[in-house]
Amino acid sequence: MKTADELTNLFRERGLRVTPQRQVIFRLLHGNDVHPTVEALYDSARTVMPTISLKTVYQTVHDLEAMGEVTLLDVGTGSVRVDPNVEHRHHHLICTVCGKVRDVTVDVDGLRLAPRDRRGFNVEDVQVHFRGVCDECELILPV
Ligand SMILES: [Zn+2]
Ligand SMILES: [Zn+2]
């Protein structure tokens, strides 16, 4: 994802308003690899900008998604997560206990559907989700 300054310019070029609230979100997302939920992003944003609304956070991440600067992920953890890593094709490790999501690189080039299994679909993308228990949750789970 681009830097906060680059995004500010990009938004302005497209005639979108850039408020200090939006710039806080740009800064929080840049280089962020923990796939925060929109709610978590809102909580972090509020600590620096108490006047920010959840609606602004949603609107901003949707605008960023429309511009291809973030991906909004629904990996079955019950919340939409924001993924600013759009530069590198990757898949995800998902903790089934705490919902933590981390990037993982795995070669799926050899993964093909036989024509009869494609059911008329033109497949454009493959997303692999590795689900399990993360190291932190493993420590607190009863044995
Ligand atoms: Zn966990
Ligand atoms: Zn990711």
Short mmCIF file of N, CA and C and ligand atoms in Angstrom, two decimals:
data_model
loop_
_atom_site.label_atom_id
_atom_site.label_comp_id
_atom_site.label_asym_id
_atom_site.label_seq_id
_atom_site.Cartn_x
_atom_site.Cartn_y
_atom_site.Cartn_z
N MET A 1 0.84 -1.20 0.00
CA MET A 1 0.00 0.00 0.00
C MET A 1 0.87 1.25 0.00
N LYS A 2 0.36 2.29 -0.63
CA LYS A 2 1.10 3.55 -0.74
C LYS A 2 1.20 4.25 0.62
N THR A 3 2.11 5.22 0.69
CA THR A 3 2.26 5.99 1.93
C THR A 3 1.09 6.95 2.09
N ALA A 4 0.95 7.50 3.30
CA ALA A 4 -0.15 8.43 3.58
C ALA A 4 -0.11 9.64 2.64
N ASP A 5 1.09 10.12 2.34
CA ASP A 5 1.22 11.27 1.44
C ASP A 5 0.78 10.92 0.02
N GLU A 6 1.23 9.74 -0.45
CA GLU A 6 0.85 9.30 -1.79
C GLU A 6 -0.66 9.10 -1.91
N LEU A 7 -1.25 8.54 -0.85
CA LEU A 7 -2.70 8.32 -0.87
C LEU A 7 -3.47 9.63 -0.84
N THR A 8 -2.94 10.58 -0.07
CA THR A 8 -3.58 11.90 -0.02
C THR A 8 -3.64 12.50 -1.42
N ASN A 9 -2.51 12.44 -2.12
CA ASN A 9 -2.48 12.97 -3.49
C ASN A 9 -3.44 12.23 -4.41
N LEU A 10 -3.43 10.90 -4.29
CA LEU A 10 -4.28 10.05 -5.13
C LEU A 10 -5.76 10.35 -4.91
N PHE A 11 -6.15 10.51 -3.65
CA PHE A 11 -7.55 10.82 -3.33
C PHE A 11 -7.92 12.18 -3.92
N ARG A 12 -7.03 13.14 -3.78
CA ARG A 12 -7.33 14.49 -4.28
C ARG A 12 -7.43 14.49 -5.79
N GLU A 13 -6.55 13.74 -6.45
CA GLU A 13 -6.61 13.63 -7.92
C GLU A 13 -7.95 13.10 -8.38
N ARG A 14 -8.53 12.26 -7.57
CA ARG A 14 -9.82 11.67 -7.94
C ARG A 14 -11.00 12.46 -7.40
N GLY A 15 -10.71 13.62 -6.86
CA GLY A 15 -11.78 14.49 -6.38
C GLY A 15 -12.39 14.03 -5.07
N LEU A 16 -11.68 13.13 -4.36
CA LEU A 16 -12.19 12.68 -3.05
C LEU A 16 -11.61 13.56 -1.96
N ARG A 17 -12.45 13.86 -0.98
CA ARG A 17 -12.02 14.71 0.11
C ARG A 17 -11.03 13.98 1.02
N VAL A 18 -9.97 14.67 1.39
CA VAL A 18 -9.02 14.09 2.34
C VAL A 18 -9.05 14.91 3.62
N THR A 19 -9.60 14.32 4.65
CA THR A 19 -9.68 14.97 5.95
C THR A 19 -8.55 14.44 6.83
N PRO A 20 -8.24 15.16 7.94
CA PRO A 20 -7.23 14.63 8.88
C PRO A 20 -7.63 13.25 9.39
N GLN A 21 -8.94 13.00 9.52
CA GLN A 21 -9.42 11.68 9.97
C GLN A 21 -8.99 10.60 8.98
N ARG A 22 -9.18 10.88 7.71
CA ARG A 22 -8.79 9.90 6.69
C ARG A 22 -7.29 9.67 6.68
N GLN A 23 -6.54 10.75 6.91
CA GLN A 23 -5.08 10.61 6.90
C GLN A 23 -4.58 9.76 8.07
N VAL A 24 -5.31 9.81 9.19
CA VAL A 24 -4.96 8.95 10.32
C VAL A 24 -5.11 7.48 9.89
N ILE A 25 -6.17 7.17 9.17
CA ILE A 25 -6.39 5.80 8.72
C ILE A 25 -5.30 5.38 7.72
N PHE A 26 -4.95 6.27 6.82
CA PHE A 26 -3.86 5.97 5.86
C PHE A 26 -2.60 5.57 6.63
N ARG A 27 -2.28 6.38 7.65
CA ARG A 27 -1.04 6.14 8.41
C ARG A 27 -1.11 4.84 9.19
N LEU A 28 -2.29 4.55 9.75
CA LEU A 28 -2.42 3.31 10.52
C LEU A 28 -2.32 2.07 9.64
N LEU A 29 -2.71 2.20 8.38
CA LEU A 29 -2.71 1.04 7.50
C LEU A 29 -1.37 0.81 6.80
N HIS A 30 -0.60 1.88 6.63
CA HIS A 30 0.66 1.73 5.90
C HIS A 30 1.60 0.77 6.62
N GLY A 31 2.02 -0.28 5.93
CA GLY A 31 2.94 -1.26 6.51
C GLY A 31 2.32 -2.14 7.58
N ASN A 32 0.99 -2.08 7.70
CA ASN A 32 0.28 -2.85 8.73
C ASN A 32 0.07 -4.29 8.22
N ASP A 33 0.62 -5.26 8.94
CA ASP A 33 0.50 -6.64 8.44
C ASP A 33 -0.34 -7.53 9.35
N VAL A 34 -1.13 -6.92 10.25
CA VAL A 34 -1.92 -7.76 11.16
C VAL A 34 -3.38 -7.92 10.72
N HIS A 35 -3.73 -7.37 9.55
CA HIS A 35 -5.10 -7.50 9.04
C HIS A 35 -6.14 -7.06 10.08
N PRO A 36 -6.07 -5.80 10.51
CA PRO A 36 -7.00 -5.35 11.55
C PRO A 36 -8.45 -5.40 11.06
N THR A 37 -9.35 -5.66 11.99
CA THR A 37 -10.77 -5.54 11.64
C THR A 37 -11.07 -4.05 11.54
N VAL A 38 -12.18 -3.72 10.89
CA VAL A 38 -12.54 -2.31 10.77
C VAL A 38 -12.74 -1.72 12.17
N GLU A 39 -13.31 -2.51 13.08
CA GLU A 39 -13.54 -2.05 14.45
C GLU A 39 -12.21 -1.79 15.18
N ALA A 40 -11.23 -2.67 14.98
CA ALA A 40 -9.93 -2.49 15.62
C ALA A 40 -9.23 -1.24 15.08
N LEU A 41 -9.40 -1.04 13.78
CA LEU A 41 -8.83 0.14 13.14
C LEU A 41 -9.46 1.41 13.72
N TYR A 42 -10.75 1.34 13.92
CA TYR A 42 -11.50 2.45 14.52
C TYR A 42 -10.98 2.74 15.93
N ASP A 43 -10.77 1.69 16.72
CA ASP A 43 -10.26 1.87 18.09
C ASP A 43 -8.88 2.53 18.09
N SER A 44 -7.99 2.07 17.18
CA SER A 44 -6.66 2.68 17.11
C SER A 44 -6.76 4.13 16.66
N ALA A 45 -7.63 4.38 15.68
CA ALA A 45 -7.77 5.73 15.15
C ALA A 45 -8.29 6.69 16.23
N ARG A 46 -9.20 6.20 17.05
CA ARG A 46 -9.79 7.04 18.09
C ARG A 46 -8.78 7.51 19.12
N THR A 47 -7.74 6.70 19.36
CA THR A 47 -6.74 7.10 20.35
C THR A 47 -5.95 8.31 19.87
N VAL A 48 -5.78 8.45 18.55
CA VAL A 48 -5.08 9.63 18.01
C VAL A 48 -6.05 10.73 17.59
N MET A 49 -7.28 10.35 17.22
CA MET A 49 -8.24 11.32 16.69
C MET A 49 -9.62 10.99 17.28
N PRO A 50 -9.88 11.49 18.50
CA PRO A 50 -11.10 11.10 19.21
C PRO A 50 -12.40 11.44 18.46
N THR A 51 -12.34 12.37 17.50
CA THR A 51 -13.56 12.79 16.80
C THR A 51 -13.91 11.89 15.63
N ILE A 52 -13.11 10.88 15.34
CA ILE A 52 -13.36 10.04 14.17
C ILE A 52 -14.57 9.14 14.42
N SER A 53 -15.35 8.89 13.37
CA SER A 53 -16.51 8.00 13.51
C SER A 53 -16.26 6.67 12.81
N LEU A 54 -16.98 5.65 13.26
CA LEU A 54 -16.86 4.33 12.64
C LEU A 54 -17.26 4.42 11.16
N LYS A 55 -18.24 5.26 10.88
CA LYS A 55 -18.71 5.45 9.51
C LYS A 55 -17.58 5.96 8.61
N THR A 56 -16.79 6.90 9.12
CA THR A 56 -15.66 7.43 8.35
C THR A 56 -14.64 6.33 8.07
N VAL A 57 -14.42 5.48 9.08
CA VAL A 57 -13.45 4.40 8.89
C VAL A 57 -13.94 3.44 7.80
N TYR A 58 -15.22 3.07 7.86
CA TYR A 58 -15.79 2.20 6.83
C TYR A 58 -15.70 2.83 5.45
N GLN A 59 -16.11 4.09 5.38
CA GLN A 59 -16.11 4.80 4.10
C GLN A 59 -14.70 4.86 3.51
N THR A 60 -13.72 5.13 4.37
CA THR A 60 -12.34 5.27 3.90
C THR A 60 -11.78 3.93 3.41
N VAL A 61 -12.03 2.85 4.16
CA VAL A 61 -11.49 1.57 3.70
C VAL A 61 -12.20 1.10 2.42
N HIS A 62 -13.49 1.45 2.27
CA HIS A 62 -14.19 1.09 1.04
C HIS A 62 -13.65 1.90 -0.15
N ASP A 63 -13.35 3.18 0.08
CA ASP A 63 -12.73 3.99 -0.98
C ASP A 63 -11.36 3.42 -1.35
N LEU A 64 -10.59 3.03 -0.33
CA LEU A 64 -9.27 2.45 -0.59
C LEU A 64 -9.38 1.15 -1.36
N GLU A 65 -10.41 0.36 -1.04
CA GLU A 65 -10.61 -0.89 -1.76
C GLU A 65 -10.98 -0.63 -3.22
N ALA A 66 -11.86 0.35 -3.43
CA ALA A 66 -12.28 0.69 -4.80
C ALA A 66 -11.09 1.14 -5.64
N MET A 67 -10.08 1.72 -4.99
CA MET A 67 -8.89 2.17 -5.70
C MET A 67 -7.81 1.09 -5.77
N GLY A 68 -8.11 -0.07 -5.22
CA GLY A 68 -7.16 -1.18 -5.28
C GLY A 68 -6.01 -1.04 -4.31
N GLU A 69 -6.16 -0.21 -3.29
CA GLU A 69 -5.06 0.01 -2.33
C GLU A 69 -5.12 -0.93 -1.13
N VAL A 70 -6.28 -1.51 -0.88
CA VAL A 70 -6.40 -2.53 0.17
C VAL A 70 -7.36 -3.61 -0.34
N THR A 71 -7.30 -4.76 0.31
CA THR A 71 -8.28 -5.80 0.07
C THR A 71 -9.09 -5.95 1.35
N LEU A 72 -10.41 -6.08 1.22
CA LEU A 72 -11.22 -6.35 2.39
C LEU A 72 -11.46 -7.85 2.44
N LEU A 73 -11.03 -8.45 3.54
CA LEU A 73 -11.06 -9.90 3.68
C LEU A 73 -12.19 -10.35 4.59
N ASP A 74 -12.89 -11.37 4.18
CA ASP A 74 -13.79 -12.05 5.09
C ASP A 74 -13.31 -13.49 5.14
N VAL A 75 -12.60 -13.83 6.22
CA VAL A 75 -12.01 -15.16 6.31
C VAL A 75 -12.76 -16.01 7.32
N GLY A 76 -14.00 -15.64 7.58
CA GLY A 76 -14.84 -16.45 8.46
C GLY A 76 -14.61 -16.20 9.93
N THR A 77 -14.00 -15.06 10.29
CA THR A 77 -13.78 -14.76 11.70
C THR A 77 -14.87 -13.83 12.23
N GLY A 78 -15.86 -13.53 11.40
CA GLY A 78 -16.99 -12.73 11.85
C GLY A 78 -16.83 -11.24 11.63
N SER A 79 -15.67 -10.79 11.16
CA SER A 79 -15.46 -9.37 10.91
C SER A 79 -14.75 -9.18 9.59
N VAL A 80 -14.96 -8.03 9.02
CA VAL A 80 -14.21 -7.69 7.81
C VAL A 80 -12.84 -7.19 8.24
N ARG A 81 -11.82 -7.71 7.58
CA ARG A 81 -10.45 -7.32 7.92
C ARG A 81 -9.81 -6.58 6.75
N VAL A 82 -8.95 -5.63 7.10
CA VAL A 82 -8.34 -4.79 6.08
C VAL A 82 -6.92 -5.28 5.81
N ASP A 83 -6.63 -5.58 4.57
CA ASP A 83 -5.32 -6.08 4.18
C ASP A 83 -4.65 -5.10 3.22
N PRO A 84 -3.65 -4.34 3.71
CA PRO A 84 -3.00 -3.37 2.84
C PRO A 84 -1.92 -3.99 1.94
N ASN A 85 -1.65 -5.26 2.12
CA ASN A 85 -0.62 -5.91 1.29
C ASN A 85 -1.22 -6.32 -0.05
N VAL A 86 -1.27 -5.35 -0.98
CA VAL A 86 -1.80 -5.66 -2.31
C VAL A 86 -0.68 -5.84 -3.33
N GLU A 87 0.57 -5.59 -2.88
CA GLU A 87 1.70 -5.70 -3.81
C GLU A 87 2.11 -7.15 -4.04
N HIS A 88 2.02 -7.96 -2.99
CA HIS A 88 2.50 -9.33 -3.11
C HIS A 88 1.35 -10.32 -2.98
N ARG A 89 1.25 -11.17 -3.98
CA ARG A 89 0.22 -12.18 -3.98
C ARG A 89 0.48 -13.12 -2.80
N HIS A 90 -0.52 -13.33 -1.96
CA HIS A 90 -0.30 -14.18 -0.79
C HIS A 90 -1.59 -14.82 -0.33
N HIS A 91 -1.45 -15.71 0.61
CA HIS A 91 -2.58 -16.43 1.19
C HIS A 91 -2.55 -16.19 2.70
N HIS A 92 -3.44 -16.86 3.44
CA HIS A 92 -3.54 -16.51 4.85
C HIS A 92 -3.55 -17.69 5.81
N LEU A 93 -2.92 -17.45 6.96
CA LEU A 93 -2.97 -18.34 8.11
C LEU A 93 -4.00 -17.73 9.06
N ILE A 94 -4.95 -18.52 9.51
CA ILE A 94 -6.02 -17.98 10.34
C ILE A 94 -6.14 -18.77 11.63
N CYS A 95 -6.11 -18.09 12.77
CA CYS A 95 -6.28 -18.77 14.05
C CYS A 95 -7.77 -18.93 14.33
N THR A 96 -8.18 -20.16 14.57
CA THR A 96 -9.60 -20.44 14.78
C THR A 96 -10.04 -20.06 16.20
N VAL A 97 -9.07 -19.71 17.06
CA VAL A 97 -9.44 -19.33 18.43
C VAL A 97 -9.56 -17.80 18.56
N CYS A 98 -8.50 -17.08 18.19
CA CYS A 98 -8.52 -15.62 18.39
C CYS A 98 -8.80 -14.84 17.10
N GLY A 99 -8.79 -15.52 15.97
CA GLY A 99 -9.10 -14.84 14.72
C GLY A 99 -7.93 -14.11 14.09
N LYS A 100 -6.74 -14.31 14.67
CA LYS A 100 -5.53 -13.69 14.12
C LYS A 100 -5.33 -14.14 12.66
N VAL A 101 -4.93 -13.20 11.81
CA VAL A 101 -4.70 -13.51 10.40
C VAL A 101 -3.29 -13.06 10.02
N ARG A 102 -2.51 -13.95 9.41
CA ARG A 102 -1.16 -13.60 8.98
C ARG A 102 -0.97 -14.00 7.53
N ASP A 103 -0.09 -13.26 6.86
CA ASP A 103 0.21 -13.57 5.46
C ASP A 103 1.09 -14.80 5.34
N VAL A 104 0.87 -15.55 4.28
CA VAL A 104 1.73 -16.68 4.01
C VAL A 104 1.86 -16.81 2.49
N THR A 105 3.05 -17.17 2.06
CA THR A 105 3.26 -17.36 0.63
C THR A 105 3.28 -18.85 0.34
N VAL A 106 2.48 -19.26 -0.61
CA VAL A 106 2.45 -20.67 -0.97
C VAL A 106 2.22 -20.75 -2.47
N ASP A 107 2.90 -21.69 -3.10
CA ASP A 107 2.81 -21.82 -4.55
C ASP A 107 1.54 -22.60 -4.92
N VAL A 108 0.61 -21.92 -5.56
CA VAL A 108 -0.63 -22.59 -5.96
C VAL A 108 -0.73 -22.71 -7.49
N ASP A 109 0.40 -22.42 -8.16
CA ASP A 109 0.37 -22.43 -9.63
C ASP A 109 -0.01 -23.79 -10.20
N GLY A 110 0.35 -24.85 -9.45
CA GLY A 110 0.06 -26.18 -9.94
C GLY A 110 -1.36 -26.64 -9.62
N LEU A 111 -2.09 -25.80 -8.89
CA LEU A 111 -3.45 -26.18 -8.48
C LEU A 111 -4.42 -25.90 -9.63
N ARG A 112 -4.96 -26.96 -10.20
CA ARG A 112 -5.85 -26.81 -11.35
C ARG A 112 -7.11 -27.64 -11.14
N LEU A 113 -8.22 -27.13 -11.64
CA LEU A 113 -9.45 -27.91 -11.64
C LEU A 113 -9.59 -28.59 -12.99
N ALA A 114 -9.98 -29.84 -12.95
CA ALA A 114 -10.27 -30.53 -14.20
C ALA A 114 -11.48 -29.86 -14.83
N PRO A 115 -11.53 -29.79 -16.16
CA PRO A 115 -12.65 -29.10 -16.82
C PRO A 115 -14.01 -29.54 -16.30
N ARG A 116 -14.19 -30.85 -16.04
CA ARG A 116 -15.52 -31.30 -15.59
C ARG A 116 -15.84 -30.85 -14.16
N ASP A 117 -14.80 -30.49 -13.37
CA ASP A 117 -15.03 -30.01 -12.01
C ASP A 117 -15.27 -28.51 -11.95
N ARG A 118 -15.06 -27.84 -13.06
CA ARG A 118 -15.16 -26.39 -13.08
C ARG A 118 -16.60 -25.90 -13.15
N ARG A 119 -17.51 -26.80 -13.51
CA ARG A 119 -18.95 -26.49 -13.58
C ARG A 119 -19.25 -25.21 -14.34
N GLY A 120 -18.53 -25.04 -15.42
CA GLY A 120 -18.80 -23.88 -16.26
C GLY A 120 -18.16 -22.59 -15.78
N PHE A 121 -17.45 -22.66 -14.63
CA PHE A 121 -16.83 -21.45 -14.10
C PHE A 121 -15.54 -21.13 -14.87
N ASN A 122 -15.30 -19.84 -15.02
CA ASN A 122 -14.01 -19.38 -15.50
C ASN A 122 -13.25 -18.94 -14.25
N VAL A 123 -12.36 -19.78 -13.75
CA VAL A 123 -11.69 -19.50 -12.48
C VAL A 123 -10.61 -18.42 -12.66
N GLU A 124 -10.69 -17.37 -11.85
CA GLU A 124 -9.75 -16.25 -11.98
C GLU A 124 -8.80 -16.14 -10.80
N ASP A 125 -9.13 -16.76 -9.68
CA ASP A 125 -8.31 -16.57 -8.49
C ASP A 125 -8.42 -17.79 -7.58
N VAL A 126 -7.33 -18.05 -6.87
CA VAL A 126 -7.34 -19.12 -5.87
C VAL A 126 -6.87 -18.52 -4.55
N GLN A 127 -7.64 -18.72 -3.50
CA GLN A 127 -7.26 -18.24 -2.18
C GLN A 127 -7.18 -19.42 -1.23
N VAL A 128 -6.03 -19.58 -0.61
CA VAL A 128 -5.86 -20.69 0.32
C VAL A 128 -5.88 -20.16 1.76
N HIS A 129 -6.72 -20.76 2.59
CA HIS A 129 -6.77 -20.41 4.01
C HIS A 129 -6.26 -21.58 4.82
N PHE A 130 -5.19 -21.37 5.56
CA PHE A 130 -4.68 -22.39 6.47
C PHE A 130 -5.27 -22.07 7.84
N ARG A 131 -6.10 -22.93 8.36
CA ARG A 131 -6.73 -22.67 9.65
C ARG A 131 -6.11 -23.54 10.74
N GLY A 132 -5.97 -22.95 11.91
CA GLY A 132 -5.41 -23.72 13.02
C GLY A 132 -5.33 -22.82 14.24
N VAL A 133 -4.51 -23.24 15.20
CA VAL A 133 -4.38 -22.49 16.44
C VAL A 133 -3.01 -21.81 16.46
N CYS A 134 -2.99 -20.52 16.74
CA CYS A 134 -1.72 -19.78 16.74
C CYS A 134 -0.91 -20.11 18.00
N ASP A 135 0.36 -19.72 18.00
CA ASP A 135 1.24 -20.06 19.13
C ASP A 135 0.75 -19.45 20.45
N GLU A 136 0.22 -18.23 20.38
CA GLU A 136 -0.25 -17.58 21.60
C GLU A 136 -1.44 -18.31 22.20
N CYS A 137 -2.37 -18.72 21.33
CA CYS A 137 -3.56 -19.44 21.83
C CYS A 137 -3.20 -20.84 22.30
N GLU A 138 -2.22 -21.43 21.64
CA GLU A 138 -1.75 -22.77 22.01
C GLU A 138 -1.29 -22.77 23.48
N LEU A 139 -0.67 -21.67 23.90
CA LEU A 139 -0.14 -21.56 25.27
C LEU A 139 -1.25 -21.52 26.33
N ILE A 140 -2.38 -20.90 25.97
CA ILE A 140 -3.43 -20.72 26.99
C ILE A 140 -4.54 -21.77 26.91
N LEU A 141 -4.48 -22.62 25.89
CA LEU A 141 -5.51 -23.65 25.76
C LEU A 141 -5.26 -24.77 26.76
N PRO A 142 -6.34 -25.28 27.38
CA PRO A 142 -6.17 -26.42 28.29
C PRO A 142 -5.68 -27.64 27.51
N VAL A 143 -4.78 -28.38 28.08
CA VAL A 143 -4.21 -29.55 27.38
C VAL A 143 -5.12 -30.75 27.57
ZN ZN B 1 -4.87 -17.35 18.25
ZN ZN B 2 -2.85 -10.62 3.83
#
